[in-house]
Amino acid sequence: MRTDGPQHDFSGNLDAGALRARVLEHVDHAAGRRRGQMNRHLLGVVAAGLTVALSAGGCGKGSSSSDDSDGKSIKFVAAIYDEKAQPYWDALIKKFESKNSGYKVNLEMVDWTQMDAKVKTYVQTKQVPDVLNYNAFSDFARDGLVYKASEVVSPATLGDFTPTFVEQAKYNGEQYGIPFISSARLLFYNKPLFAKAGITGPPKTWNEVRANAEKIKKAGAIGYGLPLGPEEAQVEFYSWAMNNGGGWVDASGKWAINQKANVDTLAFLKDLNKSGLTQPNPESTDRKTVFNQFAQGRIGMSIGGPFTKAGFIEPVTKNLDFGVAPLPSRSGNEHNTPGVMDVLVAFKKAGGKNKDAIKKFLDFVYQKENTSKFLTTEGFLPVTRSAGDALSADPYMKQFVDALPASRFAPTSNPAWSAVAGAVKQDLGASVADDDPKKVLDKIQETAEKAG
Amino acid sequence: MRDLKTGRRRAATSQAPRPSLPRRAGRALTPLLWLGPSLALISVVVLWPVIEMVRTSLQDITSSGVTVGYRGAGNYRDLFDEDGLIPVVLRTLLWVGGIVAVTMALSLALGQLLNARFPGRRAVRWAVVVPWAASVLMTALIWKWMLDNYSGLVNRVLLDLHLIDEPVNWLAHPAEAMLWMMWVAVFVSLPFTSFVILAGLQTIPSEVYEAARVDGAGPLRTYVGITLPLLRPAILIASIINVINVFNSFPIIWAMTGGGPGHDTDTTTTFMYKMAFYDQNVGESGAMAVVNFVLILVMVLMYLRAARWREEVR
């Protein structure tokens, strides 16, 4: 959920001081004076108020200092995955700087809720960082803003990336994105609730999902937690659609969002909702709410990622007895999982003078012990071969690591994807509430075709 | 005699040395010294963003944020083709009208209360100021939690009072969500408004009331015949500033529903934000901002005209 945004002040907070001063002054002097004077005072207040209030409507541009161009200092903007991210980078940068004297990395941590706005501002004001930790890269590549991966990491590092992720990091056949972390989705289920409802194991088919949800409902809880609110509707929907033969594009790579398999998927989810087998109002629920209820034992099943345990469940209920299973499919014959990848990108700057420092820094970041430390602290999956083993030791994480090879990705290498994902976040949820699934998907398809 | 006088005077004027050019320029520029700071402030804080906004609305900006060139009225064409636009604009007008009307009505009553003499008046005045001091975002978040479907206070209270049989997911239903958010907006607008009304009330000379009492006017007649007309300037100011603030209000809607489900609780301000950061379309968002700006100006001008402000504030 986004809780921030442009700081438009409400209720006149901005002009509060000035106005209150005027008003109070006015109160003091007003007694016994004639109305003409009062009106002159008030005219001043009107003018001051209008000026401040109107200008509050304009949008401000963030400022960030542009760095020097000696080619040895670089700026790195990293995402705040959780509160452990900053200490990790601080320590890593300190180590890097002590090993490479003369080089300097200026770190800026940005929360995910502000990231999109920040990144757009960086680009528009031509104040891009040297290295950015983000979830999209292809429109930067299209607009010629970033280096190819081969220009900013050594061949050894480049060869260490798992091929699946390299494929996802390409634009027009060239790798621009530098895979950073990955994630997958599996079905989480509450074991005590399953036992109480008399269910023996996790569902493999959609029919079983529905049947289990009904049993759980009878046992007094919510069958399936369906977060289709704007937060991450695209991944929840894709988790279901891909297990019905659906997806975002057809075999030739053209947008196929309103294909029949997708419409049927939404019809199934809508039926779950309308039969009272999901939590109320999936169209406005985010993952946090669903897993909060899941952790309290009020939801039987929901789809989550490797970070769900440490991020959502444990803070609420320390020792919840839950299981993790492959995603169910309509047929029961396939169990695909959506893969999600975040990347680092290196921006072109100062006529290429920053390349050397970026390369030194990135090669350091991708050293095995550094990457695996980040993955284990944050609960993400590896993108390099060398860090893979480190996570397989944990039985919970191993299930996700094992699911990765069969994972399917959203078309992130298409620059139009961000706009499509945006449209899905805003509009898809309505299809399981009151809108017609086909019509909703038609509209998103239209948006996708318009965006490219 | 007369001729002599005028002749002398003429001579005097022609003989007096004309002030030197630098001095004349200096004299002409002196007012600028006083006007300068406010002119600079207005141009940097008001004019520049407005120009920048209009420029953005005419530009072709890619999804990553690079400006490719100008695309004329293209962004505006896209904007007016949006299915959501008309409902969003109508909802915004309802949002502004509803909040400002209710705020004004409640503030007139509150102002009257705060103006009355009673023990503990100071404490009550402070209590009214508190929502003003709290961050709007914080207030909105607190209300969001209070309205939560699973553990919200509002549902608990209504259930205990047997007014509802099962928890209501207030913020998921557009109509209910709008009403609750409008209530929060009224809540945070009250302090400012009631204090402007209070200030207005304190400027009404007591002699007028005395005269009314002598003439035998009752409380209602006094209020309608004296208080309200004399409060007009204060009401005018309070409502204009509220209209602008409520129109531009972002945090309440963003924190409580995010404009969802779909666009069902969006106002033009949140709609504009979603265009830039969900639809990745900064240019169209800029066009929406310009439309927003024009709408506010038109609304304020229409209001001022209807209220015939020139007669009042002169």
PDB file of N, CA, C and O in Angstrom, chain A residues 148-186:
ATOM      1  N   LYS A 148      25.041  -1.484 -21.319  1.00  0.00           N
ATOM      2  CA  LYS A 148      24.837  -2.930 -21.424  1.00  0.00           C
ATOM      3  C   LYS A 148      25.532  -3.578 -20.235  1.00  0.00           C
ATOM      4  O   LYS A 148      26.546  -3.076 -19.739  1.00  0.00           O
ATOM      5  N   ALA A 149      25.002  -4.726 -19.813  1.00  0.00           N
ATOM      6  CA  ALA A 149      25.584  -5.402 -18.655  1.00  0.00           C
ATOM      7  C   ALA A 149      27.058  -5.701 -18.889  1.00  0.00           C
ATOM      8  O   ALA A 149      27.886  -5.560 -17.979  1.00  0.00           O
ATOM      9  N   SER A 150      27.404  -6.081 -20.121  1.00  0.00           N
ATOM     10  CA  SER A 150      28.797  -6.463 -20.395  1.00  0.00           C
ATOM     11  C   SER A 150      29.759  -5.288 -20.230  1.00  0.00           C
ATOM     12  O   SER A 150      30.959  -5.485 -20.079  1.00  0.00           O
ATOM     13  N   GLU A 151      29.234  -4.058 -20.254  1.00  0.00           N
ATOM     14  CA  GLU A 151      30.111  -2.894 -20.109  1.00  0.00           C
ATOM     15  C   GLU A 151      30.446  -2.599 -18.652  1.00  0.00           C
ATOM     16  O   GLU A 151      31.407  -1.891 -18.378  1.00  0.00           O
ATOM     17  N   VAL A 152      29.616  -3.100 -17.734  1.00  0.00           N
ATOM     18  CA  VAL A 152      29.810  -2.686 -16.339  1.00  0.00           C
ATOM     19  C   VAL A 152      30.026  -3.831 -15.348  1.00  0.00           C
ATOM     20  O   VAL A 152      30.150  -3.571 -14.148  1.00  0.00           O
ATOM     21  N   VAL A 153      30.064  -5.070 -15.822  1.00  0.00           N
ATOM     22  CA  VAL A 153      30.512  -6.145 -14.919  1.00  0.00           C
ATOM     23  C   VAL A 153      31.528  -7.006 -15.671  1.00  0.00           C
ATOM     24  O   VAL A 153      31.508  -7.084 -16.904  1.00  0.00           O
ATOM     25  N   SER A 154      32.382  -7.660 -14.925  1.00  0.00           N
ATOM     26  CA  SER A 154      33.433  -8.465 -15.549  1.00  0.00           C
ATOM     27  C   SER A 154      32.830  -9.731 -16.147  1.00  0.00           C
ATOM     28  O   SER A 154      31.766 -10.178 -15.719  1.00  0.00           O
ATOM     29  N   PRO A 155      33.490 -10.331 -17.134  1.00  0.00           N
ATOM     30  CA  PRO A 155      32.983 -11.559 -17.758  1.00  0.00           C
ATOM     31  C   PRO A 155      32.736 -12.662 -16.724  1.00  0.00           C
ATOM     32  O   PRO A 155      31.776 -13.427 -16.865  1.00  0.00           O
ATOM     33  N   ALA A 156      33.560 -12.721 -15.683  1.00  0.00           N
ATOM     34  CA  ALA A 156      33.389 -13.769 -14.669  1.00  0.00           C
ATOM     35  C   ALA A 156      32.041 -13.611 -13.966  1.00  0.00           C
ATOM     36  O   ALA A 156      31.301 -14.583 -13.784  1.00  0.00           O
ATOM     37  N   THR A 157      31.728 -12.366 -13.580  1.00  0.00           N
ATOM     38  CA  THR A 157      30.446 -12.107 -12.920  1.00  0.00           C
ATOM     39  C   THR A 157      29.296 -12.389 -13.880  1.00  0.00           C
ATOM     40  O   THR A 157      28.306 -13.026 -13.514  1.00  0.00           O
ATOM     41  N   LEU A 158      29.470 -11.933 -15.107  1.00  0.00           N
ATOM     42  CA  LEU A 158      28.420 -12.101 -16.106  1.00  0.00           C
ATOM     43  C   LEU A 158      28.094 -13.578 -16.327  1.00  0.00           C
ATOM     44  O   LEU A 158      26.935 -13.968 -16.479  1.00  0.00           O
ATOM     45  N   GLY A 159      29.132 -14.410 -16.292  1.00  0.00           N
ATOM     46  CA  GLY A 159      28.940 -15.836 -16.542  1.00  0.00           C
ATOM     47  C   GLY A 159      28.312 -16.574 -15.374  1.00  0.00           C
ATOM     48  O   GLY A 159      27.870 -17.715 -15.516  1.00  0.00           O
ATOM     49  N   ASP A 160      28.279 -15.921 -14.222  1.00  0.00           N
ATOM     50  CA  ASP A 160      27.760 -16.576 -13.021  1.00  0.00           C
ATOM     51  C   ASP A 160      26.233 -16.523 -12.942  1.00  0.00           C
ATOM     52  O   ASP A 160      25.612 -17.271 -12.198  1.00  0.00           O
ATOM     53  N   PHE A 161      25.600 -15.607 -13.710  1.00  0.00           N
ATOM     54  CA  PHE A 161      24.143 -15.474 -13.636  1.00  0.00           C
ATOM     55  C   PHE A 161      23.452 -16.699 -14.230  1.00  0.00           C
ATOM     56  O   PHE A 161      23.866 -17.218 -15.264  1.00  0.00           O
ATOM     57  N   THR A 162      22.384 -17.143 -13.584  1.00  0.00           N
ATOM     58  CA  THR A 162      21.598 -18.258 -14.094  1.00  0.00           C
ATOM     59  C   THR A 162      20.948 -17.839 -15.418  1.00  0.00           C
ATOM     60  O   THR A 162      20.370 -16.756 -15.491  1.00  0.00           O
ATOM     61  N   PRO A 163      21.036 -18.684 -16.456  1.00  0.00           N
ATOM     62  CA  PRO A 163      20.533 -18.300 -17.785  1.00  0.00           C
ATOM     63  C   PRO A 163      19.075 -17.831 -17.797  1.00  0.00           C
ATOM     64  O   PRO A 163      18.741 -16.900 -18.525  1.00  0.00           O
ATOM     65  N   THR A 164      18.211 -18.457 -16.972  1.00  0.00           N
ATOM     66  CA  THR A 164      16.807 -18.027 -16.913  1.00  0.00           C
ATOM     67  C   THR A 164      16.710 -16.522 -16.686  1.00  0.00           C
ATOM     68  O   THR A 164      15.892 -15.837 -17.296  1.00  0.00           O
ATOM     69  N   PHE A 165      17.543 -16.024 -15.765  1.00  0.00           N
ATOM     70  CA  PHE A 165      17.441 -14.612 -15.411  1.00  0.00           C
ATOM     71  C   PHE A 165      18.085 -13.728 -16.459  1.00  0.00           C
ATOM     72  O   PHE A 165      17.634 -12.615 -16.696  1.00  0.00           O
ATOM     73  N   VAL A 166      19.135 -14.220 -17.075  1.00  0.00           N
ATOM     74  CA  VAL A 166      19.773 -13.446 -18.135  1.00  0.00           C
ATOM     75  C   VAL A 166      18.759 -13.187 -19.253  1.00  0.00           C
ATOM     76  O   VAL A 166      18.651 -12.074 -19.763  1.00  0.00           O
ATOM     77  N   GLU A 167      17.975 -14.216 -19.584  1.00  0.00           N
ATOM     78  CA  GLU A 167      16.950 -14.064 -20.618  1.00  0.00           C
ATOM     79  C   GLU A 167      15.979 -12.944 -20.265  1.00  0.00           C
ATOM     80  O   GLU A 167      15.543 -12.176 -21.120  1.00  0.00           O
ATOM     81  N   GLN A 168      15.617 -12.886 -18.979  1.00  0.00           N
ATOM     82  CA  GLN A 168      14.637 -11.881 -18.534  1.00  0.00           C
ATOM     83  C   GLN A 168      15.225 -10.480 -18.485  1.00  0.00           C
ATOM     84  O   GLN A 168      14.503  -9.512 -18.324  1.00  0.00           O
ATOM     85  N   ALA A 169      16.557 -10.387 -18.546  1.00  0.00           N
ATOM     86  CA  ALA A 169      17.214  -9.091 -18.385  1.00  0.00           C
ATOM     87  C   ALA A 169      17.602  -8.482 -19.722  1.00  0.00           C
ATOM     88  O   ALA A 169      18.361  -7.531 -19.777  1.00  0.00           O
ATOM     89  N   LYS A 170      17.092  -9.086 -20.821  1.00  0.00           N
ATOM     90  CA  LYS A 170      17.486  -8.613 -22.149  1.00  0.00           C
ATOM     91  C   LYS A 170      16.447  -7.683 -22.756  1.00  0.00           C
ATOM     92  O   LYS A 170      15.253  -7.855 -22.558  1.00  0.00           O
ATOM     93  N   TYR A 171      16.953  -6.716 -23.499  1.00  0.00           N
ATOM     94  CA  TYR A 171      16.082  -5.883 -24.321  1.00  0.00           C
ATOM     95  C   TYR A 171      16.627  -5.936 -25.736  1.00  0.00           C
ATOM     96  O   TYR A 171      17.818  -5.669 -25.948  1.00  0.00           O
ATOM     97  N   ASN A 172      15.792  -6.304 -26.716  1.00  0.00           N
ATOM     98  CA  ASN A 172      16.237  -6.456 -28.104  1.00  0.00           C
ATOM     99  C   ASN A 172      17.477  -7.335 -28.228  1.00  0.00           C
ATOM    100  O   ASN A 172      18.411  -7.013 -28.949  1.00  0.00           O
ATOM    101  N   GLY A 173      17.511  -8.417 -27.457  1.00  0.00           N
ATOM    102  CA  GLY A 173      18.603  -9.369 -27.598  1.00  0.00           C
ATOM    103  C   GLY A 173      19.888  -9.027 -26.868  1.00  0.00           C
ATOM    104  O   GLY A 173      20.830  -9.802 -26.874  1.00  0.00           O
ATOM    105  N   GLU A 174      19.947  -7.842 -26.212  1.00  0.00           N
ATOM    106  CA  GLU A 174      21.145  -7.465 -25.468  1.00  0.00           C
ATOM    107  C   GLU A 174      20.809  -7.390 -23.987  1.00  0.00           C
ATOM    108  O   GLU A 174      19.749  -6.889 -23.612  1.00  0.00           O
ATOM    109  N   GLN A 175      21.736  -7.854 -23.130  1.00  0.00           N
ATOM    110  CA  GLN A 175      21.460  -7.806 -21.705  1.00  0.00           C
ATOM    111  C   GLN A 175      21.796  -6.434 -21.123  1.00  0.00           C
ATOM    112  O   GLN A 175      22.942  -5.984 -21.173  1.00  0.00           O
ATOM    113  N   TYR A 176      20.780  -5.762 -20.600  1.00  0.00           N
ATOM    114  CA  TYR A 176      20.965  -4.466 -19.959  1.00  0.00           C
ATOM    115  C   TYR A 176      20.774  -4.571 -18.453  1.00  0.00           C
ATOM    116  O   TYR A 176      21.452  -3.935 -17.674  1.00  0.00           O
ATOM    117  N   GLY A 177      19.798  -5.376 -18.048  1.00  0.00           N
ATOM    118  CA  GLY A 177      19.534  -5.519 -16.627  1.00  0.00           C
ATOM    119  C   GLY A 177      20.564  -6.449 -16.004  1.00  0.00           C
ATOM    120  O   GLY A 177      21.009  -7.403 -16.627  1.00  0.00           O
ATOM    121  N   ILE A 178      20.963  -6.157 -14.764  1.00  0.00           N
ATOM    122  CA  ILE A 178      21.879  -7.034 -14.059  1.00  0.00           C
ATOM    123  C   ILE A 178      21.059  -7.693 -12.951  1.00  0.00           C
ATOM    124  O   ILE A 178      20.682  -7.022 -11.992  1.00  0.00           O
ATOM    125  N   PRO A 179      20.719  -8.990 -13.114  1.00  0.00           N
ATOM    126  CA  PRO A 179      19.842  -9.642 -12.149  1.00  0.00           C
ATOM    127  C   PRO A 179      20.370  -9.445 -10.732  1.00  0.00           C
ATOM    128  O   PRO A 179      21.582  -9.518 -10.507  1.00  0.00           O
ATOM    129  N   PHE A 180      19.474  -9.163  -9.788  1.00  0.00           N
ATOM    130  CA  PHE A 180      19.932  -8.888  -8.431  1.00  0.00           C
ATOM    131  C   PHE A 180      19.351  -9.887  -7.440  1.00  0.00           C
ATOM    132  O   PHE A 180      20.075 -10.602  -6.762  1.00  0.00           O
ATOM    133  N   ILE A 181      18.029  -9.937  -7.355  1.00  0.00           N
ATOM    134  CA  ILE A 181      17.411 -10.932  -6.492  1.00  0.00           C
ATOM    135  C   ILE A 181      16.238 -11.530  -7.260  1.00  0.00           C
ATOM    136  O   ILE A 181      15.752 -10.953  -8.218  1.00  0.00           O
ATOM    137  N   SER A 182      15.787 -12.692  -6.842  1.00  0.00           N
ATOM    138  CA  SER A 182      14.598 -13.252  -7.468  1.00  0.00           C
ATOM    139  C   SER A 182      13.686 -13.792  -6.387  1.00  0.00           C
ATOM    140  O   SER A 182      14.051 -13.870  -5.209  1.00  0.00           O
ATOM    141  N   SER A 183      12.511 -14.148  -6.828  1.00  0.00           N
ATOM    142  CA  SER A 183      11.504 -14.601  -5.896  1.00  0.00           C
ATOM    143  C   SER A 183      10.543 -15.503  -6.660  1.00  0.00           C
ATOM    144  O   SER A 183      10.487 -15.448  -7.878  1.00  0.00           O
ATOM    145  N   ALA A 184       9.826 -16.348  -5.949  1.00  0.00           N
ATOM    146  CA  ALA A 184       8.850 -17.222  -6.593  1.00  0.00           C
ATOM    147  C   ALA A 184       7.615 -17.276  -5.700  1.00  0.00           C
ATOM    148  O   ALA A 184       7.616 -16.720  -4.603  1.00  0.00           O
ATOM    149  N   ARG A 185       6.557 -17.907  -6.184  1.00  0.00           N
ATOM    150  CA  ARG A 185       5.327 -17.984  -5.391  1.00  0.00           C
ATOM    151  C   ARG A 185       4.894 -19.433  -5.223  1.00  0.00           C
ATOM    152  O   ARG A 185       4.956 -20.217  -6.173  1.00  0.00           O
ATOM    153  N   LEU A 186       4.440 -19.777  -4.004  1.00  0.00           N
ATOM    154  CA  LEU A 186       3.899 -21.105  -3.727  1.00  0.00           C
ATOM    155  C   LEU A 186       2.643 -20.950  -2.881  1.00  0.00           C
ATOM    156  O   LEU A 186       2.353 -19.868  -2.373  1.00  0.00           O
TER     157      LEU A 186
END
